[in-house]
XYZ file of C-alpha atoms in Angstrom:
449
model
C -61.636 -110.100 -51.797
C -60.058 -106.802 -51.148
C -59.617 -105.094 -47.423
C -61.712 -102.078 -47.305
C -59.673 -99.021 -47.619
C -59.139 -96.828 -44.479
C -59.690 -93.534 -44.179
C -56.803 -91.185 -44.455
C -56.257 -88.226 -42.345
C -53.314 -86.200 -43.674
C -51.252 -84.507 -41.093
C -52.278 -80.902 -40.555
C -50.814 -78.401 -42.777
C -48.629 -76.018 -40.644
C -49.902 -72.400 -40.302
C -48.285 -69.962 -42.685
C -48.619 -67.242 -39.948
C -47.384 -68.129 -36.400
C -48.141 -65.512 -33.439
C -46.602 -66.221 -30.016
C -48.100 -64.007 -27.282
C -46.165 -64.163 -23.998
C -47.439 -62.536 -20.826
C -44.207 -62.472 -18.974
C -44.304 -63.515 -15.408
C -48.171 -63.976 -15.138
C -48.748 -67.257 -13.654
C -52.616 -68.609 -12.804
C -53.180 -66.342 -10.113
C -51.940 -63.144 -11.961
C -54.310 -64.196 -14.850
C -57.071 -64.757 -12.554
C -56.520 -61.361 -10.905
C -56.748 -59.433 -14.057
C -59.864 -61.374 -15.079
C -61.548 -60.576 -11.451
C -60.706 -56.900 -11.726
C -63.150 -56.780 -14.761
C -65.593 -59.320 -13.981
C -64.535 -61.799 -16.494
C -62.973 -64.959 -14.347
C -63.234 -67.695 -16.829
C -64.711 -65.828 -19.694
C -61.599 -63.860 -21.247
C -61.231 -64.303 -24.779
C -58.668 -67.206 -24.602
C -61.421 -68.920 -22.163
C -63.537 -69.076 -25.189
C -65.019 -71.704 -27.657
C -62.459 -72.919 -30.335
C -59.452 -72.668 -27.690
C -57.317 -75.498 -26.858
C -55.876 -75.086 -22.992
C -53.329 -76.947 -20.867
C -51.086 -76.361 -17.846
C -47.406 -76.354 -18.286
C -44.113 -76.671 -16.544
C -41.605 -74.339 -17.253
C -38.135 -75.729 -15.223
C -34.715 -75.138 -16.603
C -32.143 -77.396 -17.684
C -29.721 -75.941 -14.920
C -29.874 -72.900 -12.768
C -26.443 -71.911 -13.130
C -26.046 -68.714 -15.263
C -23.313 -70.159 -17.684
C -22.853 -73.258 -19.916
C -22.013 -76.244 -17.877
C -20.771 -78.672 -20.639
C -22.884 -81.314 -20.099
C -26.366 -80.668 -21.318
C -27.804 -82.847 -18.545
C -31.119 -82.134 -16.862
C -30.778 -81.542 -13.159
C -33.344 -83.937 -11.569
C -33.919 -81.492 -8.827
C -35.556 -78.907 -10.879
C -38.170 -81.193 -12.503
C -41.635 -80.174 -11.827
C -43.236 -82.426 -8.878
C -46.599 -81.810 -7.703
C -45.887 -83.214 -4.426
C -43.065 -81.075 -3.874
C -45.011 -78.043 -5.334
C -48.277 -78.263 -3.103
C -46.640 -79.572 0.022
C -47.985 -77.082 2.551
C -44.535 -77.302 4.772
C -41.938 -77.097 2.140
C -43.878 -76.137 -1.088
C -42.975 -72.282 -0.859
C -39.405 -73.151 -0.361
C -39.118 -75.641 -3.414
C -41.169 -73.411 -5.841
C -38.830 -70.397 -4.931
C -35.662 -72.383 -5.054
C -35.774 -73.954 -8.468
C -37.149 -71.601 -11.060
C -36.410 -70.916 -14.595
C -35.790 -67.248 -15.932
C -37.173 -65.507 -19.267
C -33.918 -66.373 -20.999
C -34.022 -70.146 -20.525
C -37.697 -70.135 -20.719
C -38.079 -68.029 -24.115
C -35.080 -69.979 -25.579
C -37.438 -73.197 -25.292
C -39.936 -71.537 -27.036
C -37.768 -70.533 -29.666
C -35.785 -73.818 -30.167
C -37.671 -76.544 -28.460
C -34.833 -77.491 -26.183
C -34.138 -76.669 -22.555
C -30.920 -74.839 -21.443
C -29.311 -72.932 -18.496
C -30.661 -69.839 -17.131
C -29.693 -66.462 -18.514
C -29.217 -68.125 -21.937
C -30.323 -66.442 -25.132
C -30.431 -69.383 -27.563
C -27.034 -70.731 -26.310
C -26.809 -74.193 -25.443
C -25.526 -75.970 -22.237
C -22.694 -77.415 -24.425
C -21.572 -73.860 -25.355
C -23.156 -73.765 -28.866
C -25.466 -71.386 -30.449
C -28.880 -72.957 -31.023
C -31.030 -72.628 -33.923
C -34.001 -70.431 -33.064
C -37.294 -69.003 -34.325
C -35.469 -66.299 -36.516
C -33.337 -68.963 -38.081
C -35.864 -71.339 -39.001
C -38.567 -69.119 -40.257
C -35.893 -67.043 -42.166
C -34.934 -70.345 -43.652
C -38.469 -70.812 -44.929
C -38.509 -67.810 -46.501
C -40.780 -66.195 -43.876
C -40.549 -62.790 -41.842
C -39.980 -62.533 -38.072
C -40.858 -59.750 -36.024
C -40.816 -58.998 -32.131
C -43.029 -56.558 -30.016
C -43.038 -56.065 -26.384
C -44.133 -53.476 -23.908
C -40.661 -53.717 -22.350
C -37.167 -53.353 -23.646
C -36.889 -54.621 -27.059
C -33.742 -56.540 -26.259
C -34.777 -57.941 -23.096
C -34.770 -61.806 -22.768
C -37.969 -62.676 -24.397
C -37.839 -60.774 -27.604
C -34.108 -61.381 -27.868
C -34.556 -65.222 -27.662
C -36.642 -65.178 -30.951
C -34.072 -63.526 -32.869
C -30.476 -63.331 -31.015
C -27.708 -66.126 -29.773
C -25.785 -64.967 -26.745
C -24.291 -66.952 -23.667
C -25.865 -64.129 -21.332
C -28.922 -62.245 -21.506
C -27.219 -59.074 -19.612
C -24.987 -58.513 -23.003
C -27.608 -55.976 -24.025
C -25.195 -54.176 -26.416
C -24.528 -57.189 -28.261
C -27.806 -58.821 -28.313
C -29.361 -55.298 -29.495
C -26.698 -55.049 -32.149
C -27.480 -58.796 -33.413
C -31.082 -58.083 -33.296
C -30.621 -55.175 -35.750
C -27.739 -55.465 -37.546
C -26.776 -59.208 -38.190
C -30.485 -60.364 -38.385
C -32.904 -59.264 -41.183
C -35.970 -59.162 -38.624
C -38.569 -57.370 -39.994
C -40.258 -55.625 -36.911
C -38.609 -54.851 -33.457
C -40.622 -52.937 -31.337
C -40.563 -52.061 -27.523
C -39.673 -49.198 -24.939
C -36.640 -48.159 -22.859
C -36.149 -45.104 -24.988
C -32.730 -43.631 -23.463
C -33.865 -39.886 -23.729
C -36.851 -40.558 -21.852
C -38.367 -41.320 -18.186
C -40.594 -43.759 -16.951
C -43.613 -41.171 -17.491
C -42.912 -40.673 -20.871
C -41.071 -37.137 -20.387
C -37.941 -36.035 -22.088
C -34.699 -36.103 -19.946
C -31.991 -33.407 -19.821
C -29.174 -36.136 -20.493
C -29.383 -39.528 -22.159
C -29.972 -42.569 -19.783
C -28.946 -45.951 -20.345
C -28.482 -46.862 -24.238
C -26.936 -50.304 -23.846
C -30.695 -51.791 -24.377
C -30.673 -50.245 -27.724
C -27.143 -51.341 -28.596
C -25.465 -47.938 -27.459
C -26.177 -46.413 -30.895
C -25.996 -42.875 -31.778
C -29.374 -42.633 -33.793
C -30.992 -41.561 -30.281
C -28.458 -38.532 -29.915
C -29.340 -37.429 -33.540
C -32.563 -38.861 -34.166
C -33.129 -40.150 -37.725
C -36.041 -41.541 -39.795
C -34.030 -44.300 -41.390
C -30.835 -46.252 -40.556
C -29.145 -48.981 -42.467
C -32.351 -49.126 -44.463
C -34.485 -49.667 -41.466
C -37.424 -47.229 -40.943
C -37.069 -45.799 -37.173
C -39.922 -44.822 -35.415
C -40.528 -43.498 -31.758
C -43.470 -41.255 -31.466
C -47.189 -42.477 -30.848
C -48.334 -40.960 -33.833
C -45.749 -42.733 -35.915
C -46.907 -46.142 -34.292
C -50.617 -45.361 -34.928
C -49.786 -44.632 -38.475
C -48.153 -48.026 -38.901
C -50.970 -49.530 -37.407
C -53.367 -47.686 -39.738
C -51.234 -48.406 -42.896
C -50.410 -44.730 -43.095
C -46.698 -44.472 -42.242
C -44.417 -43.116 -44.818
C -41.983 -46.141 -44.777
C -39.226 -43.824 -46.639
C -38.612 -47.025 -48.904
C -37.663 -49.183 -45.942
C -39.293 -52.660 -45.672
C -38.157 -53.028 -41.957
C -39.039 -51.005 -38.896
C -37.412 -50.716 -35.456
C -40.022 -48.882 -33.157
C -38.671 -47.573 -29.739
C -41.616 -45.981 -27.730
C -40.489 -42.591 -26.073
C -40.506 -44.100 -22.411
C -38.121 -45.608 -20.207
C -38.539 -49.379 -18.887
C -41.891 -50.127 -19.741
C -45.176 -48.399 -21.658
C -46.977 -47.823 -18.493
C -45.497 -49.672 -15.356
C -42.856 -46.875 -14.499
C -44.971 -44.175 -14.681
C -45.279 -41.697 -11.825
C -47.226 -42.498 -8.531
C -48.589 -40.522 -5.850
C -48.062 -40.786 -2.044
C -50.892 -43.408 -1.359
C -49.159 -44.952 1.877
C -49.287 -41.351 3.116
C -45.594 -41.442 4.334
C -44.521 -38.042 2.833
C -42.705 -39.348 -0.124
C -43.315 -40.987 -3.323
C -41.605 -44.014 -4.095
C -41.841 -47.835 -5.289
C -43.679 -48.252 -1.751
C -46.559 -46.336 -3.051
C -47.253 -48.602 -5.983
C -47.914 -51.393 -3.458
C -50.660 -49.332 -2.061
C -51.855 -47.568 -5.165
C -55.560 -48.648 -6.280
C -56.341 -50.183 -9.606
C -55.541 -47.291 -12.196
C -55.104 -44.789 -9.591
C -52.306 -43.116 -11.515
C -52.878 -41.207 -14.890
C -51.585 -43.413 -17.501
C -48.808 -42.297 -19.980
C -50.339 -40.406 -22.780
C -47.590 -40.090 -25.317
C -46.728 -43.961 -25.888
C -48.928 -46.407 -28.043
C -50.756 -49.133 -26.902
C -49.381 -52.737 -26.914
C -52.372 -53.517 -29.354
C -51.360 -50.706 -31.470
C -47.821 -51.924 -31.949
C -48.861 -55.400 -32.526
C -51.456 -54.244 -35.205
C -48.887 -52.382 -37.011
C -46.292 -55.206 -36.847
C -49.028 -57.768 -38.240
C -49.868 -55.292 -41.040
C -46.133 -55.057 -42.123
C -45.178 -58.808 -41.569
C -48.263 -60.110 -43.641
C -46.727 -58.541 -46.672
C -44.776 -61.618 -47.154
C -47.190 -64.069 -49.048
C -45.085 -66.784 -47.545
C -46.116 -66.176 -43.947
C -44.651 -64.773 -40.747
C -43.639 -65.440 -37.215
C -44.433 -62.436 -34.434
C -43.864 -62.755 -30.849
C -45.876 -60.174 -28.990
C -45.095 -59.858 -25.267
C -46.727 -58.122 -22.248
C -43.427 -57.802 -20.550
C -44.160 -55.611 -17.534
C -46.449 -58.144 -15.640
C -43.227 -59.653 -14.599
C -41.807 -56.169 -13.683
C -44.744 -55.388 -11.515
C -44.570 -58.783 -10.064
C -40.821 -58.443 -8.954
C -41.545 -55.304 -7.544
C -44.522 -56.684 -5.695
C -47.128 -53.999 -7.157
C -50.235 -55.770 -7.017
C -52.400 -53.017 -9.093
C -49.643 -52.358 -11.672
C -49.512 -56.257 -11.990
C -53.160 -56.387 -12.724
C -53.070 -53.449 -14.990
C -50.304 -55.147 -17.226
C -52.310 -58.114 -17.192
C -55.485 -56.290 -18.473
C -53.339 -54.513 -20.993
C -52.285 -57.907 -22.285
C -55.731 -59.390 -22.620
C -56.837 -56.295 -24.802
C -53.683 -57.073 -27.188
C -54.779 -60.770 -27.269
C -58.339 -59.646 -28.315
C -56.826 -57.127 -30.844
C -54.704 -59.855 -32.415
C -57.467 -62.064 -32.572
C -59.812 -59.549 -34.329
C -56.797 -58.965 -37.022
C -56.805 -62.812 -37.560
C -60.530 -63.129 -38.097
C -60.165 -60.296 -40.956
C -56.745 -61.691 -42.536
C -57.208 -65.261 -43.122
C -59.097 -66.540 -40.462
C -57.952 -69.292 -38.021
C -57.226 -71.633 -40.739
C -54.145 -69.764 -41.871
C -53.196 -68.612 -38.480
C -52.108 -70.298 -35.236
C -52.199 -67.871 -31.995
C -50.740 -69.250 -28.642
C -51.236 -67.210 -25.563
C -48.894 -68.230 -22.556
C -46.331 -67.284 -19.832
C -42.842 -67.906 -19.793
C -42.911 -68.526 -15.935
C -44.672 -67.548 -12.872
C -43.094 -64.434 -10.855
C -44.169 -63.055 -7.713
C -45.588 -66.117 -6.208
C -49.002 -64.649 -6.075
C -51.538 -65.931 -3.626
C -54.103 -64.751 -1.414
C -54.150 -62.088 1.288
C -53.052 -64.296 4.169
C -51.083 -66.848 2.233
C -48.170 -66.175 4.500
C -50.407 -67.746 7.079
C -52.597 -69.869 5.278
C -50.605 -72.356 2.926
C -51.663 -71.595 -0.982
C -54.575 -69.463 -0.054
C -56.705 -68.444 -3.356
C -56.706 -64.814 -4.166
C -59.986 -62.740 -3.479
C -62.424 -61.305 -5.938
C -62.974 -57.832 -4.536
C -65.075 -56.908 -7.350
C -65.207 -54.894 -10.663
C -62.659 -52.104 -10.825
C -60.941 -53.243 -7.522
C -57.476 -54.897 -7.253
C -58.423 -58.666 -5.807
C -57.077 -59.505 -2.505
C -53.657 -61.023 -3.016
C -50.075 -61.193 -1.551
C -46.904 -61.641 -3.329
C -44.760 -64.189 -1.488
C -41.564 -63.546 -3.368
C -39.469 -61.051 -5.569
C -38.527 -63.649 -7.842
C -39.537 -66.357 -10.311
C -41.146 -69.691 -9.164
C -41.325 -73.146 -10.772
C -44.968 -73.014 -10.490
C -47.227 -74.366 -13.833
C -48.369 -71.708 -15.883
C -51.311 -71.870 -18.637
C -51.007 -72.209 -22.220
C -54.001 -71.460 -24.451
C -53.888 -71.798 -28.278
C -56.201 -71.445 -31.429
C -56.096 -71.803 -35.004
C -54.020 -74.117 -37.517
C -52.366 -76.759 -35.503
C -53.781 -75.789 -31.968
C -55.280 -79.351 -31.490
C -51.750 -80.476 -31.342
C -51.594 -79.123 -27.757
C -53.977 -81.717 -26.646
C -51.884 -84.752 -28.208
C -48.836 -84.033 -26.325
C -48.253 -86.852 -23.300
C -49.168 -85.451 -20.053
C -48.605 -85.661 -16.478
C -51.136 -84.870 -13.480
C -51.194 -81.904 -11.136
C -53.840 -82.326 -8.439
C -54.758 -78.569 -8.680
C -54.137 -77.705 -12.390
C -54.947 -80.994 -13.961
C -53.141 -82.289 -16.727
C -49.916 -80.695 -17.829
C -47.460 -80.731 -20.819
C -43.761 -79.208 -20.344
C -42.774 -76.025 -22.331
C -40.459 -78.384 -24.387
C -43.723 -79.454 -26.010
C -44.763 -76.277 -26.774
C -41.448 -75.160 -28.206
C -41.260 -78.288 -30.306
C -45.080 -77.396 -31.528
C -43.718 -74.063 -32.797
C -40.671 -75.582 -34.069
C -41.823 -78.554 -35.857
């Protein structure tokens, strides 16, 4: 007698195309605030059918800003639900033990934890194999798109290797000169202000490598197509841009800081002057939006169209980077606006996937690198962990920033497409509020392996 053959389930084929979308600094309550403001709490696209979701811890290896030489995890930083939700000491513990975008994005890019301020640099003082390295070795194309500086920590960690995220010039130069990344797009044009107006003198060009291409604008540089106008971004998204014989693009939108977050405000608090304090009082979309810059979704579409020319596949990271900026400054309405812009971009990318191979050929991951601003309810300085308040459609929810920095709070992760079910197969721990959670190294290893 022969034993019956057991059914064989082959391991899932890796997705030809991997798209990682990061809402920088957007914790659970920032996601909720955005959804409340448009009456879609629990009904955003990533809450729908076909999506896998988990909570996720984000703590770093160490909080020091340089290699320590040990490679050992600081046990005091490991997420602990009892410490995190303690009504007496929880606030302090969460704000004392966070990661930063460099360390967190490095985890997504390498699958391994490291110290804060690292850009794919190990605690043992060695460069780490990152997303760019792996996907290039596999013959795939690589791109990054962000609503903020394209050499900032999150996009940088997908391509570059550096001991310190603040070494903007060298990071920008590695991204544009050493690497062969197909797409690099973001903001922080040195000749424009936060409202997209041309400046009389050139501002900080370190974010773009201190290159003279912005003193004498050129259409191509080192075989790379350079774009900066809204019309050119739109043309790339529509497949109409004259590439001038180039196969790579660097796009720097004509605005300082972020696409929308640093635009001019009004005297909303009535103190006779306009400054950052007015952004704390401004209503949702109370200030006219910049009209001379592209939408993040337009930039993402252009990147996808260019990257998908590689039949072997691609990796694209899309960052809604200014949720973090707004939360650092404690600007509630701007934070919500940036979350909503990110949600629209997720919809745009999902629509592109459905028209280009579907979910069997594409893996889409939507997540956050860390929570920022310690966003809780309006009286959370007196009522520990008070929930934010839904004030209705078109209104900023009742919320309070309890910090100007990052926290060690859990963040959400959503995944759909080829391999997304692996998110549910990682070992978990349990949080009394967020439920079962994985660690960001699990997500990094999913992307890596």
